[in-house]
Amino acid sequence: SSVTSVMERETVAMGQMKTDVTKGPKCRRGSRMCRDGTQCVLFSHVCDGERDCGDGSDEDGCGSSLCISPGEFQCSHGKMCIPEAQVCDGRPQCWDQSDEIDCRRPTMTCEFHCADGSRCIPKKFVCDGERDCPDGTDEFGCETVSCFPAEFQCAHGNRCIPRGQVCDGKNDCQDRSDELDCQSLPEGCHHLCDNKARCIPETFLCDGERDCADGSDEEKCGLVACESHQYRCASGQCVSEGLRCDGYPDCSDHSDEEDCARPPRCPAQLRCPNSHECLQREWLCDGEDDCEDGSDEKVKPRKKRQTWTEVGWCDHHCVSTPEGPRCSCAAGFRLHSNALSCVDVDECNEMPPSLCKHICMNTPGSYVCYCYPNFYLEPDDMSCKTKGDEPLLLASVQSELWLLGVHSGSLTLLSSVNRPVFSLDYHWARQRVYWLSPDYQSIRWADMKKSSSRGTLIKGVKSDSIAVDWIGQNLYWVDGLVGQILVVKLSDITARSQSYAVALGEDLEQPSSLILLPHLGLMLWSEIGSTPQIERSGMDGSKREVVVSRDLSWPVSLAYDFLDNRVYWADEKLRCIGSTSLDGDDIKILQLAETPNPFSVAVFNDRVFWSDTKRRTIRSADKNTGKDQKVLLKRPGQPFGLRVMHELSQPAFSSPCNQLHCSHLCLLAPALRPKSGTAGDQGTTAVCRCPKGMLLNPDKAAC
């Protein structure tokens, strides 16, 4: 029955292992077997006042616990202690919900009741400039406070702090006004420059890049020590030795392409015939002489004709040689083995993948580049650009959320919080950004169009990564501590702690990063435990399989390329970015010698983006070659989470959940019978799922 299947799934989530009659039952580390031998239960669930074993043996012989530690509250059933801070917080932690009873009685942590009755907060949270009540009543009717002479008034006018906390490098005002216009050097500020208008950290000094307009950060540097595998540019900058004389300048002064003993590897039609410089395709016939003899500006249209040699008719040209007349072919063709005919060269398959950024179509003697739908071809006839809005890079730099224009370089501060932000995501249709704050153990959100509209989705979350399902209207997160992937429904109000469900909770050792492919009903996650690997399954936990199990060491971040249908990862220990198809085939590695600590990765169009916590930069490069690296953002704080925001990254699809009418949660899953067509047309199915502590009715819709 459906009830039995749900109970079986919950049993597996608690750690049930297969029973071998000869060897006896076994439980995972951190669990013990119930008395009837049918299932395992976590030690943390033993004597917690809630029956987890079917026979109730996890609550036998427990007696009545006595909470004697200061700051603890004893549940009425007498078998569980919780921190007093969790009493009357609007979320029952006790099985009998006794921690949420009689909450009108003031306590040390409960002095103000929100008007909607959902929370009770300390008095110091009232009129402090930050909304702690879901209905915002803790900030209603607040007047500007008067501060004593020895105090500093925050710019929002609702808080006074001691003057000794001003310009101490810590944000004590919610609006950070106590750290503005400071003459002292706060944390992360080591060198003042540009007439004291800018301050940069020590790691920016003598790194080969001018960060101060006056150039003082690169003065008196001497020679920076390059590693054995690196080449020193004339400017003192260090680049990978493999980039020397490769036909593309990687030093800021282009010195890595000077005095090269051999011509770089270069397609014949892009190499100057006499001086051997390697050109970019867009340099041909651009009105400027890039070859020493100007031959790049002397290309003339050819006309097909046949000429005669002593061995027969030539398809294209006949040239005189010391051995006599020989046939030759025009550009885009090669001589056949019969020494007479010319056959077309398939540039799309034989040239580098960067020849066309999207789609390459071979033509006789040449090729034509095309773009995917919703992109248009740029004037260079090889690159593609999005139609409509500019893609935005959503990035967290320490505790700040920034929006960076990928093309324009425009920079907008979206939000500033009090704690570092390690993981984030967005919902394009709702124009809403979600982020994870580990210190607060909560997932929060803010509207991009209305900065004052913000809230908390769920609290009590210990997570490493979050991901938004914009089709099923859910949010997933990874709990690496207990080894689970959890899911909660998107909402404008704070969800109760029991509102989430376990999407996958079996045999996850140390999951790290998570991405969703809702249009395929798939999710992928990385493992950074004893066996580093990348796995995938349906978003309901079904059809689980390993995608990548080699060439990995510490895959800390995942990203999805919707154009090429590939998954990318950043490996912090191997200092590289890898990619593969969704089946684990065709693995490609981009080695990043200049990136010591890649933390997060994102992909859009023909570029790959990543954050480097050691260099404190956000960079981009060609996703196929790793070349053409650019520094997009460099700030004193450490950059962490990255997402590229654009409507093409979250295309609109009809949700199968609309047909199910689930009472609580609806999870997407891969289609049972894949249809013909592109990846986005394969379709999905869905299943109803219940929060913890509830079972699915036989109708498979209501809990």
mmCIF file of N, CA, C and O in Angstrom, residues 98-181:
data_model
loop_
_atom_site.group_PDB
_atom_site.id
_atom_site.type_symbol
_atom_site.label_atom_id
_atom_site.label_comp_id
_atom_site.label_asym_id
_atom_site.label_seq_id
_atom_site.Cartn_x
_atom_site.Cartn_y
_atom_site.Cartn_z
ATOM 1 N N SER A 98 5.219 21.714 24.153
ATOM 2 C CA SER A 98 5.125 22.465 25.402
ATOM 3 C C SER A 98 5.998 23.701 25.401
ATOM 4 O O SER A 98 5.811 24.592 26.235
ATOM 5 N N ASP A 99 6.970 23.790 24.462
ATOM 6 C CA ASP A 99 7.818 24.984 24.408
ATOM 7 C C ASP A 99 7.098 26.164 23.779
ATOM 8 O O ASP A 99 7.612 27.279 23.799
ATOM 9 N N GLU A 100 5.903 25.930 23.214
ATOM 10 C CA GLU A 100 5.128 27.014 22.609
ATOM 11 C C GLU A 100 3.828 27.280 23.364
ATOM 12 O O GLU A 100 2.932 27.935 22.841
ATOM 13 N N ILE A 101 3.711 26.753 24.584
ATOM 14 C CA ILE A 101 2.512 26.961 25.410
ATOM 15 C C ILE A 101 2.773 28.100 26.397
ATOM 16 O O ILE A 101 3.880 28.259 26.912
ATOM 17 N N ASP A 102 1.734 28.869 26.694
ATOM 18 C CA ASP A 102 1.823 29.971 27.669
ATOM 19 C C ASP A 102 2.919 30.962 27.260
ATOM 20 O O ASP A 102 3.723 31.389 28.086
ATOM 21 N N CYS A 103 2.919 31.316 25.991
ATOM 22 C CA CYS A 103 3.973 32.204 25.513
ATOM 23 C C CYS A 103 3.680 33.674 25.771
ATOM 24 O O CYS A 103 4.474 34.534 25.396
ATOM 25 N N ARG A 104 2.542 33.991 26.368
ATOM 26 C CA ARG A 104 2.266 35.379 26.717
ATOM 27 C C ARG A 104 2.990 35.772 27.991
ATOM 28 O O ARG A 104 3.031 36.949 28.348
ATOM 29 N N ARG A 105 3.542 34.799 28.676
ATOM 30 C CA ARG A 105 4.279 35.108 29.901
ATOM 31 C C ARG A 105 5.693 35.546 29.522
ATOM 32 O O ARG A 105 6.439 34.797 28.901
ATOM 33 N N PRO A 106 6.107 36.783 29.858
ATOM 34 C CA PRO A 106 7.427 37.269 29.454
ATOM 35 C C PRO A 106 8.563 36.448 30.070
ATOM 36 O O PRO A 106 8.481 35.999 31.207
ATOM 37 N N THR A 107 9.612 36.228 29.285
ATOM 38 C CA THR A 107 10.841 35.589 29.774
ATOM 39 C C THR A 107 12.013 36.448 29.306
ATOM 40 O O THR A 107 11.837 37.476 28.648
ATOM 41 N N MET A 108 13.240 35.978 29.603
ATOM 42 C CA MET A 108 14.415 36.760 29.214
ATOM 43 C C MET A 108 14.511 36.885 27.694
ATOM 44 O O MET A 108 14.977 37.892 27.182
ATOM 45 N N THR A 109 14.071 35.860 26.983
ATOM 46 C CA THR A 109 14.156 35.904 25.515
ATOM 47 C C THR A 109 12.812 36.202 24.887
ATOM 48 O O THR A 109 12.697 36.204 23.662
ATOM 49 N N CYS A 110 11.776 36.411 25.686
ATOM 50 C CA CYS A 110 10.440 36.681 25.158
ATOM 51 C C CYS A 110 9.859 37.867 25.904
ATOM 52 O O CYS A 110 9.296 37.720 26.977
ATOM 53 N N GLU A 111 10.048 39.065 25.331
ATOM 54 C CA GLU A 111 9.570 40.284 25.977
ATOM 55 C C GLU A 111 8.613 41.070 25.084
ATOM 56 O O GLU A 111 7.934 41.964 25.557
ATOM 57 N N PHE A 112 8.580 40.730 23.797
ATOM 58 C CA PHE A 112 7.698 41.429 22.866
ATOM 59 C C PHE A 112 7.019 40.402 21.976
ATOM 60 O O PHE A 112 7.677 39.569 21.347
ATOM 61 N N HIS A 113 5.693 40.450 21.888
ATOM 62 C CA HIS A 113 4.928 39.523 21.065
ATOM 63 C C HIS A 113 4.555 40.187 19.742
ATOM 64 O O HIS A 113 4.004 41.289 19.728
ATOM 65 N N CYS A 114 4.886 39.494 18.656
ATOM 66 C CA CYS A 114 4.472 39.994 17.341
ATOM 67 C C CYS A 114 2.946 39.996 17.266
ATOM 68 O O CYS A 114 2.269 39.161 17.880
ATOM 69 N N ALA A 115 2.397 40.942 16.510
ATOM 70 C CA ALA A 115 0.942 41.109 16.457
ATOM 71 C C ALA A 115 0.241 39.868 15.916
ATOM 72 O O ALA A 115 -0.869 39.548 16.325
ATOM 73 N N ASP A 116 0.903 39.154 15.004
ATOM 74 C CA ASP A 116 0.254 37.964 14.449
ATOM 75 C C ASP A 116 0.417 36.735 15.328
ATOM 76 O O ASP A 116 -0.039 35.646 14.984
ATOM 77 N N GLY A 117 1.093 36.897 16.488
ATOM 78 C CA GLY A 117 1.246 35.803 17.427
ATOM 79 C C GLY A 117 2.229 34.735 17.001
ATOM 80 O O GLY A 117 2.326 33.696 17.651
ATOM 81 N N SER A 118 2.990 34.985 15.919
ATOM 82 C CA SER A 118 3.877 33.945 15.405
ATOM 83 C C SER A 118 5.189 33.856 16.163
ATOM 84 O O SER A 118 5.805 32.791 16.206
ATOM 85 N N ARG A 119 5.626 34.973 16.759
ATOM 86 C CA ARG A 119 6.940 34.966 17.411
ATOM 87 C C ARG A 119 6.908 35.819 18.664
ATOM 88 O O ARG A 119 6.077 36.713 18.818
ATOM 89 N N CYS A 120 7.869 35.528 19.548
ATOM 90 C CA CYS A 120 8.119 36.352 20.724
ATOM 91 C C CYS A 120 9.603 36.658 20.739
ATOM 92 O O CYS A 120 10.427 35.744 20.641
ATOM 93 N N ILE A 121 9.976 37.921 20.814
ATOM 94 C CA ILE A 121 11.377 38.313 20.646
ATOM 95 C C ILE A 121 11.844 39.138 21.837
ATOM 96 O O ILE A 121 11.035 39.701 22.580
ATOM 97 N N PRO A 122 13.165 39.223 22.072
ATOM 98 C CA PRO A 122 13.691 40.081 23.136
ATOM 99 C C PRO A 122 13.398 41.555 22.857
ATOM 100 O O PRO A 122 13.250 41.971 21.704
ATOM 101 N N LYS A 123 13.359 42.336 23.894
ATOM 102 C CA LYS A 123 13.027 43.750 23.766
ATOM 103 C C LYS A 123 14.060 44.501 22.930
ATOM 104 O O LYS A 123 13.731 45.471 22.235
ATOM 105 N N LYS A 124 15.304 44.046 23.000
ATOM 106 C CA LYS A 124 16.358 44.755 22.271
ATOM 107 C C LYS A 124 16.183 44.640 20.754
ATOM 108 O O LYS A 124 16.796 45.384 19.992
ATOM 109 N N PHE A 125 15.349 43.684 20.287
ATOM 110 C CA PHE A 125 15.093 43.544 18.858
ATOM 111 C C PHE A 125 14.049 44.540 18.357
ATOM 112 O O PHE A 125 13.870 44.691 17.149
ATOM 113 N N VAL A 126 13.338 45.194 19.298
ATOM 114 C CA VAL A 126 12.259 46.114 18.934
ATOM 115 C C VAL A 126 12.863 47.465 18.546
ATOM 116 O O VAL A 126 13.719 48.012 19.249
ATOM 117 N N CYS A 127 12.420 47.979 17.407
ATOM 118 C CA CYS A 127 12.884 49.291 16.919
ATOM 119 C C CYS A 127 14.404 49.356 16.791
ATOM 120 O O CYS A 127 15.034 50.345 17.178
ATOM 121 N N ASP A 128 14.991 48.265 16.296
ATOM 122 C CA ASP A 128 16.441 48.268 16.078
ATOM 123 C C ASP A 128 16.802 48.430 14.612
ATOM 124 O O ASP A 128 17.948 48.271 14.205
ATOM 125 N N GLY A 129 15.776 48.729 13.768
ATOM 126 C CA GLY A 129 16.020 48.929 12.345
ATOM 127 C C GLY A 129 15.997 47.676 11.517
ATOM 128 O O GLY A 129 16.208 47.724 10.321
ATOM 129 N N GLU A 130 15.715 46.527 12.142
ATOM 130 C CA GLU A 130 15.670 45.260 11.420
ATOM 131 C C GLU A 130 14.370 44.532 11.736
ATOM 132 O O GLU A 130 13.987 44.415 12.900
ATOM 133 N N ARG A 131 13.691 44.037 10.682
ATOM 134 C CA ARG A 131 12.408 43.359 10.871
ATOM 135 C C ARG A 131 12.636 41.953 11.390
ATOM 136 O O ARG A 131 13.200 41.108 10.702
ATOM 137 N N ASP A 132 12.194 41.679 12.648
ATOM 138 C CA ASP A 132 12.304 40.340 13.209
ATOM 139 C C ASP A 132 10.959 39.636 13.245
ATOM 140 O O ASP A 132 10.910 38.406 13.236
ATOM 141 N N CYS A 133 9.859 40.384 13.327
ATOM 142 C CA CYS A 133 8.520 39.807 13.239
ATOM 143 C C CYS A 133 8.143 39.656 11.762
ATOM 144 O O CYS A 133 8.411 40.558 10.968
ATOM 145 N N PRO A 134 7.522 38.539 11.392
ATOM 146 C CA PRO A 134 7.100 38.389 9.998
ATOM 147 C C PRO A 134 6.177 39.506 9.538
ATOM 148 O O PRO A 134 6.195 39.902 8.372
ATOM 149 N N ASP A 135 5.351 40.032 10.476
ATOM 150 C CA ASP A 135 4.436 41.109 10.089
ATOM 151 C C ASP A 135 5.045 42.495 10.267
ATOM 152 O O ASP A 135 4.402 43.510 10.018
ATOM 153 N N GLY A 136 6.308 42.546 10.739
ATOM 154 C CA GLY A 136 7.017 43.817 10.880
ATOM 155 C C GLY A 136 6.568 44.684 12.034
ATOM 156 O O GLY A 136 6.969 45.852 12.134
ATOM 157 N N THR A 137 5.745 44.133 12.949
ATOM 158 C CA THR A 137 5.221 44.968 14.043
ATOM 159 C C THR A 137 6.303 45.384 15.036
ATOM 160 O O THR A 137 6.079 46.309 15.817
ATOM 161 N N ASP A 138 7.459 44.720 15.019
ATOM 162 C CA ASP A 138 8.525 45.140 15.932
ATOM 163 C C ASP A 138 9.168 46.452 15.484
ATOM 164 O O ASP A 138 9.930 47.048 16.249
ATOM 165 N N GLU A 139 8.856 46.899 14.240
ATOM 166 C CA GLU A 139 9.407 48.157 13.743
ATOM 167 C C GLU A 139 8.324 49.195 13.485
ATOM 168 O O GLU A 139 8.605 50.234 12.899
ATOM 169 N N PHE A 140 7.064 48.914 13.927
ATOM 170 C CA PHE A 140 5.984 49.881 13.740
ATOM 171 C C PHE A 140 6.028 50.943 14.843
ATOM 172 O O PHE A 140 6.333 50.650 16.007
ATOM 173 N N GLY A 141 5.673 52.161 14.475
ATOM 174 C CA GLY A 141 5.549 53.230 15.467
ATOM 175 C C GLY A 141 6.842 53.605 16.138
ATOM 176 O O GLY A 141 6.834 54.140 17.253
ATOM 177 N N CYS A 142 7.962 53.316 15.514
ATOM 178 C CA CYS A 142 9.263 53.623 16.118
ATOM 179 C C CYS A 142 9.629 55.075 15.846
ATOM 180 O O CYS A 142 9.579 55.538 14.709
ATOM 181 N N GLU A 143 9.997 55.762 16.879
ATOM 182 C CA GLU A 143 10.448 57.146 16.734
ATOM 183 C C GLU A 143 11.965 57.190 16.813
ATOM 184 O O GLU A 143 12.606 56.302 17.376
ATOM 185 N N THR A 144 12.519 58.223 16.231
ATOM 186 C CA THR A 144 13.965 58.387 16.298
ATOM 187 C C THR A 144 14.392 58.579 17.748
ATOM 188 O O THR A 144 13.875 59.453 18.458
ATOM 189 N N VAL A 145 15.303 57.718 18.189
ATOM 190 C CA VAL A 145 15.724 57.761 19.594
ATOM 191 C C VAL A 145 16.738 58.885 19.801
ATOM 192 O O VAL A 145 17.417 59.320 18.875
ATOM 193 N N SER A 146 16.811 59.344 21.029
ATOM 194 C CA SER A 146 17.800 60.361 21.395
ATOM 195 C C SER A 146 18.972 59.675 22.058
ATOM 196 O O SER A 146 18.790 58.871 22.982
ATOM 197 N N CYS A 147 20.168 59.968 21.589
ATOM 198 C CA CYS A 147 21.368 59.324 22.112
ATOM 199 C C CYS A 147 22.072 60.260 23.092
ATOM 200 O O CYS A 147 22.011 61.494 22.973
ATOM 201 N N PHE A 148 22.750 59.656 24.060
ATOM 202 C CA PHE A 148 23.551 60.421 25.008
ATOM 203 C C PHE A 148 24.814 60.932 24.324
ATOM 204 O O PHE A 148 25.221 60.407 23.278
ATOM 205 N N PRO A 149 25.448 61.964 24.908
ATOM 206 C CA PRO A 149 26.650 62.522 24.270
ATOM 207 C C PRO A 149 27.746 61.489 24.033
ATOM 208 O O PRO A 149 28.510 61.607 23.080
ATOM 209 N N ALA A 150 27.815 60.472 24.903
ATOM 210 C CA ALA A 150 28.871 59.461 24.754
ATOM 211 C C ALA A 150 28.470 58.346 23.802
ATOM 212 O O ALA A 150 29.175 57.339 23.711
ATOM 213 N N GLU A 151 27.331 58.535 23.097
ATOM 214 C CA GLU A 151 26.843 57.491 22.202
ATOM 215 C C GLU A 151 26.821 57.990 20.751
ATOM 216 O O GLU A 151 26.831 59.189 20.501
ATOM 217 N N PHE A 152 26.767 57.032 19.837
ATOM 218 C CA PHE A 152 26.685 57.311 18.402
ATOM 219 C C PHE A 152 25.325 56.833 17.904
ATOM 220 O O PHE A 152 24.890 55.730 18.228
ATOM 221 N N GLN A 153 24.643 57.684 17.112
ATOM 222 C CA GLN A 153 23.334 57.313 16.587
ATOM 223 C C GLN A 153 23.477 56.748 15.179
ATOM 224 O O GLN A 153 24.060 57.364 14.295
ATOM 225 N N CYS A 154 22.947 55.536 14.989
ATOM 226 C CA CYS A 154 22.974 54.914 13.666
ATOM 227 C C CYS A 154 22.146 55.752 12.697
ATOM 228 O O CYS A 154 21.205 56.444 13.096
ATOM 229 N N ALA A 155 22.484 55.661 11.416
ATOM 230 C CA ALA A 155 21.838 56.510 10.420
ATOM 231 C C ALA A 155 20.341 56.266 10.326
ATOM 232 O O ALA A 155 19.583 57.187 10.018
ATOM 233 N N HIS A 156 19.872 55.026 10.601
ATOM 234 C CA HIS A 156 18.426 54.784 10.528
ATOM 235 C C HIS A 156 17.673 55.396 11.700
ATOM 236 O O HIS A 156 16.449 55.424 11.708
ATOM 237 N N GLY A 157 18.419 55.899 12.727
ATOM 238 C CA GLY A 157 17.813 56.655 13.814
ATOM 239 C C GLY A 157 17.188 55.844 14.912
ATOM 240 O O GLY A 157 16.645 56.412 15.871
ATOM 241 N N ASN A 158 17.246 54.506 14.847
ATOM 242 C CA ASN A 158 16.563 53.677 15.834
ATOM 243 C C ASN A 158 17.498 52.989 16.813
ATOM 244 O O ASN A 158 17.065 52.149 17.585
ATOM 245 N N ARG A 159 18.773 53.339 16.784
ATOM 246 C CA ARG A 159 19.697 52.653 17.671
ATOM 247 C C ARG A 159 20.853 53.560 18.049
ATOM 248 O O ARG A 159 21.316 54.367 17.239
ATOM 249 N N CYS A 160 21.310 53.430 19.297
ATOM 250 C CA CYS A 160 22.489 54.137 19.794
ATOM 251 C C CYS A 160 23.528 53.109 20.210
ATOM 252 O O CYS A 160 23.189 52.079 20.811
ATOM 253 N N ILE A 161 24.775 53.362 19.879
ATOM 254 C CA ILE A 161 25.859 52.468 20.282
ATOM 255 C C ILE A 161 26.954 53.295 20.944
ATOM 256 O O ILE A 161 27.071 54.506 20.708
ATOM 257 N N PRO A 162 27.795 52.683 21.807
ATOM 258 C CA PRO A 162 28.916 53.411 22.415
ATOM 259 C C PRO A 162 29.860 53.918 21.341
ATOM 260 O O PRO A 162 30.084 53.239 20.322
ATOM 261 N N ARG A 163 30.405 55.114 21.539
ATOM 262 C CA ARG A 163 31.300 55.688 20.534
ATOM 263 C C ARG A 163 32.553 54.846 20.344
ATOM 264 O O ARG A 163 33.207 54.914 19.301
ATOM 265 N N GLY A 164 32.891 54.038 21.358
ATOM 266 C CA GLY A 164 34.053 53.172 21.226
ATOM 267 C C GLY A 164 33.882 52.085 20.177
ATOM 268 O O GLY A 164 34.857 51.466 19.740
ATOM 269 N N GLN A 165 32.635 51.835 19.758
ATOM 270 C CA GLN A 165 32.368 50.820 18.733
ATOM 271 C C GLN A 165 32.347 51.410 17.325
ATOM 272 O O GLN A 165 32.150 50.676 16.356
ATOM 273 N N VAL A 166 32.533 52.721 17.201
ATOM 274 C CA VAL A 166 32.556 53.374 15.898
ATOM 275 C C VAL A 166 33.938 53.197 15.263
ATOM 276 O O VAL A 166 34.959 53.395 15.927
ATOM 277 N N CYS A 167 33.961 52.796 14.009
ATOM 278 C CA CYS A 167 35.208 52.610 13.260
ATOM 279 C C CYS A 167 36.141 51.602 13.950
ATOM 280 O O CYS A 167 37.351 51.815 14.033
ATOM 281 N N ASP A 168 35.544 50.519 14.463
ATOM 282 C CA ASP A 168 36.359 49.465 15.058
ATOM 283 C C ASP A 168 36.485 48.260 14.139
ATOM 284 O O ASP A 168 36.981 47.202 14.549
ATOM 285 N N GLY A 169 36.015 48.405 12.892
ATOM 286 C CA GLY A 169 36.096 47.315 11.937
ATOM 287 C C GLY A 169 34.945 46.342 12.006
ATOM 288 O O GLY A 169 34.885 45.399 11.227
ATOM 289 N N LYS A 170 33.991 46.550 12.922
ATOM 290 C CA LYS A 170 32.819 45.676 13.047
ATOM 291 C C LYS A 170 31.556 46.500 12.836
ATOM 292 O O LYS A 170 31.443 47.618 13.345
ATOM 293 N N ASN A 171 30.592 45.938 12.126
ATOM 294 C CA ASN A 171 29.335 46.635 11.863
ATOM 295 C C ASN A 171 28.386 46.429 13.039
ATOM 296 O O ASN A 171 27.845 45.344 13.224
ATOM 297 N N ASP A 172 28.198 47.470 13.856
ATOM 298 C CA ASP A 172 27.275 47.380 14.985
ATOM 299 C C ASP A 172 25.911 47.966 14.628
ATOM 300 O O ASP A 172 24.913 47.602 15.239
ATOM 301 N N CYS A 173 25.863 48.902 13.672
ATOM 302 C CA CYS A 173 24.594 49.396 13.139
ATOM 303 C C CYS A 173 24.172 48.512 11.975
ATOM 304 O O CYS A 173 25.014 48.084 11.184
ATOM 305 N N GLN A 174 22.849 48.233 11.871
ATOM 306 C CA GLN A 174 22.377 47.400 10.778
ATOM 307 C C GLN A 174 22.680 48.025 9.419
ATOM 308 O O GLN A 174 22.887 47.307 8.433
ATOM 309 N N ASP A 175 22.710 49.357 9.357
ATOM 310 C CA ASP A 175 22.988 50.029 8.084
ATOM 311 C C ASP A 175 24.477 50.316 7.893
ATOM 312 O O ASP A 175 24.870 51.014 6.974
ATOM 313 N N ARG A 176 25.312 49.816 8.815
ATOM 314 C CA ARG A 176 26.778 49.936 8.735
ATOM 315 C C ARG A 176 27.273 51.373 8.778
ATOM 316 O O ARG A 176 28.406 51.665 8.405
ATOM 317 N N SER A 177 26.411 52.271 9.258
ATOM 318 C CA SER A 177 26.805 53.676 9.286
ATOM 319 C C SER A 177 27.918 53.945 10.283
ATOM 320 O O SER A 177 28.580 54.984 10.201
ATOM 321 N N ASP A 178 28.150 53.033 11.249
ATOM 322 C CA ASP A 178 29.222 53.244 12.215
ATOM 323 C C ASP A 178 30.600 52.954 11.630
ATOM 324 O O ASP A 178 31.612 53.229 12.272
ATOM 325 N N GLU A 179 30.633 52.397 10.398
ATOM 326 C CA GLU A 179 31.913 52.081 9.775
ATOM 327 C C GLU A 179 32.169 52.895 8.509
ATOM 328 O O GLU A 179 33.058 52.564 7.726
ATOM 329 N N LEU A 180 31.357 53.952 8.283
ATOM 330 C CA LEU A 180 31.541 54.799 7.106
ATOM 331 C C LEU A 180 32.450 55.982 7.445
ATOM 332 O O LEU A 180 32.447 56.481 8.573
ATOM 333 N N ASP A 181 33.186 56.450 6.455
ATOM 334 C CA ASP A 181 34.065 57.623 6.608
ATOM 335 C C ASP A 181 35.030 57.463 7.772
ATOM 336 O O ASP A 181 35.238 58.374 8.574
#
